[in-house]
PDB file of C-alpha atoms in Angstrom:
ATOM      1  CA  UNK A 488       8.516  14.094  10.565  1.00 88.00           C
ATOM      2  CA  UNK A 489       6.576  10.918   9.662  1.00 93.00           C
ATOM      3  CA  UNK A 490       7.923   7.369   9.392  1.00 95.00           C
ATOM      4  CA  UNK A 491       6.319   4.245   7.586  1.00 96.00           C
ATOM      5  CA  UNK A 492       7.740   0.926   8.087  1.00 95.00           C
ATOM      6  CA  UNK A 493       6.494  -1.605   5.895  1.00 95.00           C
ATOM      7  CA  UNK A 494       6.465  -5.788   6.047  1.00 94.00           C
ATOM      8  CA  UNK A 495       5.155  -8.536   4.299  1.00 95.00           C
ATOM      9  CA  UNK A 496       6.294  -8.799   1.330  1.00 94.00           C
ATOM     10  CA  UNK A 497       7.677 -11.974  -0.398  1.00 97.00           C
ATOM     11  CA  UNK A 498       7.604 -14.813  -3.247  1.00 98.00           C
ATOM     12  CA  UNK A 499       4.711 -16.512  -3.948  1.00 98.00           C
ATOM     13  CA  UNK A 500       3.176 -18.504  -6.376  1.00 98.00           C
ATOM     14  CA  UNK A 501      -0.032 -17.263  -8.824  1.00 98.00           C
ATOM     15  CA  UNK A 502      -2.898 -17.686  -7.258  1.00 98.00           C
ATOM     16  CA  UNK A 503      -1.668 -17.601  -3.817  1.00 98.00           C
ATOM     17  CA  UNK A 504      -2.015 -14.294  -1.547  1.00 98.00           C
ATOM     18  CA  UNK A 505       0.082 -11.795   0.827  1.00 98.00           C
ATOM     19  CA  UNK A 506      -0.801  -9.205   3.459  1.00 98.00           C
ATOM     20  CA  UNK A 507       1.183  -6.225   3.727  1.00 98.00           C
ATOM     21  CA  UNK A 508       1.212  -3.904   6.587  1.00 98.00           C
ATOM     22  CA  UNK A 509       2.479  -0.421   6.909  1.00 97.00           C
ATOM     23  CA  UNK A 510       2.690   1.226  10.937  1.00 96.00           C
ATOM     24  CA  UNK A 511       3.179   4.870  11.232  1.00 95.00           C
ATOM     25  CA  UNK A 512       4.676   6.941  13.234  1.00 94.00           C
ATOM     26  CA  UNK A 513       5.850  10.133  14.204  1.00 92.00           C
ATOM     27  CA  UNK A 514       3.829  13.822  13.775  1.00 88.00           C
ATOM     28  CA  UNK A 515       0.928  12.429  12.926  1.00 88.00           C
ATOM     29  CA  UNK A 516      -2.376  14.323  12.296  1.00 84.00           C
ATOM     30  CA  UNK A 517      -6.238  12.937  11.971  1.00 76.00           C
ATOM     31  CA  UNK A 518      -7.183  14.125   8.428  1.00 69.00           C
ATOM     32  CA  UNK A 519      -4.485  11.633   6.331  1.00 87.00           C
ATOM     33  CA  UNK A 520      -4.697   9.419   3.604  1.00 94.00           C
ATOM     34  CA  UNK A 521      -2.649   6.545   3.667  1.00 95.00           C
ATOM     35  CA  UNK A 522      -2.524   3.728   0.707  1.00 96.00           C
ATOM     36  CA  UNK A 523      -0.026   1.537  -1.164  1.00 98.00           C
ATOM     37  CA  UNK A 524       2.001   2.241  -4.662  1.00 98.00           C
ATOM     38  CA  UNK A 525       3.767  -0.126  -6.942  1.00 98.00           C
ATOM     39  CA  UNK A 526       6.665  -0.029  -9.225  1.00 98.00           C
ATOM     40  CA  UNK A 527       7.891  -2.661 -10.962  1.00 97.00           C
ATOM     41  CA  UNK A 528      11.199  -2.483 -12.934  1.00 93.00           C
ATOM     42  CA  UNK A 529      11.347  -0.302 -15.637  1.00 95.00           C
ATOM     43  CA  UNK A 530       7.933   1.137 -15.201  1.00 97.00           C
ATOM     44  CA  UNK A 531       6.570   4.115 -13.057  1.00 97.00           C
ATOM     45  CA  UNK A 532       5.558   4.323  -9.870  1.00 98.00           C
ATOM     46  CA  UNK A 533       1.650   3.816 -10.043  1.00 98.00           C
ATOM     47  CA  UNK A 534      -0.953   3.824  -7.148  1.00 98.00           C
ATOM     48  CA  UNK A 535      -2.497   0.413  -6.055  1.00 98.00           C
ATOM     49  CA  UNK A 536      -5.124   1.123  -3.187  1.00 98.00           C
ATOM     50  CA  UNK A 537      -5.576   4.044  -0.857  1.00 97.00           C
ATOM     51  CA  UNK A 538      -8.164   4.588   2.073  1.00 95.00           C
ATOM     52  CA  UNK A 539      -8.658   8.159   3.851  1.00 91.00           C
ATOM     53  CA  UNK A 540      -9.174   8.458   7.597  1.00 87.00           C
ATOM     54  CA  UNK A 541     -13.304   7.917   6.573  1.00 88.00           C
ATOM     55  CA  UNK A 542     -13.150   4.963   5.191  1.00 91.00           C
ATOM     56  CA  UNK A 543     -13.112   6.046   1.295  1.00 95.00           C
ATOM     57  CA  UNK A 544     -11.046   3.939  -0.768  1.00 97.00           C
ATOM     58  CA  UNK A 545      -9.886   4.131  -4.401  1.00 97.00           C
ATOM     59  CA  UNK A 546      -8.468   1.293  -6.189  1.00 98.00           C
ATOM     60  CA  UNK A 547      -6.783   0.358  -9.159  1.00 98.00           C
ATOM     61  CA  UNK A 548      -8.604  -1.244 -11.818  1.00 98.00           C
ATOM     62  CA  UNK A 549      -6.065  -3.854 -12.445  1.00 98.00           C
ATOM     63  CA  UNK A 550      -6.803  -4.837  -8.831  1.00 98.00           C
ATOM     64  CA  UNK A 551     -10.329  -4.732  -7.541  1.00 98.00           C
ATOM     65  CA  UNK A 552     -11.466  -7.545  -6.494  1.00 98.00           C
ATOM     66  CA  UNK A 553      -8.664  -8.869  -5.611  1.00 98.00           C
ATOM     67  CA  UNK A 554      -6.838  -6.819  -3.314  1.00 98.00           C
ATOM     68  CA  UNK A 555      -8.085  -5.046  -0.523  1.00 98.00           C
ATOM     69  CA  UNK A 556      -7.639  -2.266   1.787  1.00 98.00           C
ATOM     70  CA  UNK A 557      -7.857  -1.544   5.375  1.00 97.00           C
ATOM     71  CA  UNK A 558      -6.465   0.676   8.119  1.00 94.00           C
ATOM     72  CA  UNK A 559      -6.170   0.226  12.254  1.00 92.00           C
ATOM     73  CA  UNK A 560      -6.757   4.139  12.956  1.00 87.00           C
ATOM     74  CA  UNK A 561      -5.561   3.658  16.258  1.00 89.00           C
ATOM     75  CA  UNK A 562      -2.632   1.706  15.489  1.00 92.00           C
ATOM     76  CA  UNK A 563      -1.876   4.057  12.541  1.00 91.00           C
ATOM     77  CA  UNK A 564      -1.250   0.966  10.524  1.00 94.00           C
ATOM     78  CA  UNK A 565      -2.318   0.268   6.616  1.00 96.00           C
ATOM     79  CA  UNK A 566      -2.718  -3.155   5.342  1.00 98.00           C
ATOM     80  CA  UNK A 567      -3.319  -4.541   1.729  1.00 98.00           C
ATOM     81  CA  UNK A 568      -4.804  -8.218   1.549  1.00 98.00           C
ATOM     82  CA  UNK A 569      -3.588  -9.473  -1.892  1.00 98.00           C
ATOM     83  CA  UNK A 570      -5.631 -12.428  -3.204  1.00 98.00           C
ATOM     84  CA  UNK A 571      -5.705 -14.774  -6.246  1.00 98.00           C
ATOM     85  CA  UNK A 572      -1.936 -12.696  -6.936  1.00 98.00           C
ATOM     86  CA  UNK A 573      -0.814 -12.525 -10.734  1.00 98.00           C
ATOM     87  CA  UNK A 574       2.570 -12.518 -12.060  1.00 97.00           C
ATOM     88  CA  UNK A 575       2.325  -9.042 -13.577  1.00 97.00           C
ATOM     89  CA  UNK A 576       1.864  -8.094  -9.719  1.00 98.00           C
ATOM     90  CA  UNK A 577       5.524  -8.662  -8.933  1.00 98.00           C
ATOM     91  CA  UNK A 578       7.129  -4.769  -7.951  1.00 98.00           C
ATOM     92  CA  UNK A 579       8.707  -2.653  -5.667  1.00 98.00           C
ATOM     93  CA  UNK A 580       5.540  -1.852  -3.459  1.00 98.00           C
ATOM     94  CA  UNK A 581       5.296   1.261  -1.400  1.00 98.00           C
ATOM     95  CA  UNK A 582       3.312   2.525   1.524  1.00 97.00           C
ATOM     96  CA  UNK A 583       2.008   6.220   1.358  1.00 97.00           C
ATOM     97  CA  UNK A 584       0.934   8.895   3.830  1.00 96.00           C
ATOM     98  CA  UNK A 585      -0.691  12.149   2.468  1.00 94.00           C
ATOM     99  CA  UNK A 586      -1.377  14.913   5.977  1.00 92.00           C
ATOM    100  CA  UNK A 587      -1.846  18.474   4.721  1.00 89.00           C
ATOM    101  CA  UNK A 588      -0.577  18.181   1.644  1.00 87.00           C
ATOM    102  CA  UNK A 589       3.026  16.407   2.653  1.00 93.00           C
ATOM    103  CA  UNK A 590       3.729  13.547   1.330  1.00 95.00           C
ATOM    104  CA  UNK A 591       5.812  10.265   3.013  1.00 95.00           C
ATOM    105  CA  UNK A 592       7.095   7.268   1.520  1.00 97.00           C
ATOM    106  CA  UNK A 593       8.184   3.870   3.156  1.00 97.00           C
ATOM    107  CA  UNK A 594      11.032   2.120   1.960  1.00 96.00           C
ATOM    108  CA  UNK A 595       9.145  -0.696   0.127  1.00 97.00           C
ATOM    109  CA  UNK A 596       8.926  -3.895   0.375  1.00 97.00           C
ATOM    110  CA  UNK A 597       9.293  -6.740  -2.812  1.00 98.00           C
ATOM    111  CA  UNK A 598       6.861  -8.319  -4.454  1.00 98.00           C
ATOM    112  CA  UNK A 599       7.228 -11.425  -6.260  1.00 98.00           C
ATOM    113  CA  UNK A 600       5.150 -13.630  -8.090  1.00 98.00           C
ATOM    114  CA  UNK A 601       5.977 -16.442  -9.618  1.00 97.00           C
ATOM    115  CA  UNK A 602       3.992 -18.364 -12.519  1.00 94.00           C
TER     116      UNK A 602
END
């Protein structure tokens, strides 16, 4: 079993940034992909950032160049810098792991922004 705590969410103002980290733990393997999701309410669950054990990342359009991803391999941790944040940012946003095609999910951690 795999667990993902998440932390740093918040309130913050447009403009201003966040950082949120997500540690692993648990039966972990080498070859994962971890990353971060978003849901905000009354919408669907849609992916944000991810970053494989290599390095690759994948981002969504709505935030490239603003946010960006980055992983502690040996701390099995995920983070997601969030600059120059946007109302339409505020959700529900959770950390992923993908290992051999099993999927986890953090809890998720709130996101507001505030124009």
């Amino acid at each position: 079993q795999v667990q993902l705590v998440e932390s740093g969410g918040g309130l913050v103002q447009a403009g201003g940034s966040l950082r949120l980290s997500c540690a692993a733990s648990g039966s972990l393997f080498s070859i994962k992909v971890m990353g971060w999701y978003r849901q905000a309410p009354g919408k669907q669950r849609e992916l944000v950032a991810v970053m494989t054990n290599g390095g690759r990342t994948n981002y969504a359009d709505s935030v490239k160049g603003r946010f960006t991803i980055s992983r502690d391999n040996a701390k099995n941790t995920v983070y997601l810098q969030m600059n120059s944040l946007k109302p339409e940012d505020t959700a529900v946003y959770y950390c992923n792991l993908n290992q051999y095609g099993s999927t986890y999910w953090g809890q998720g951690t709130q996101v507001t922004v505030s124009s």
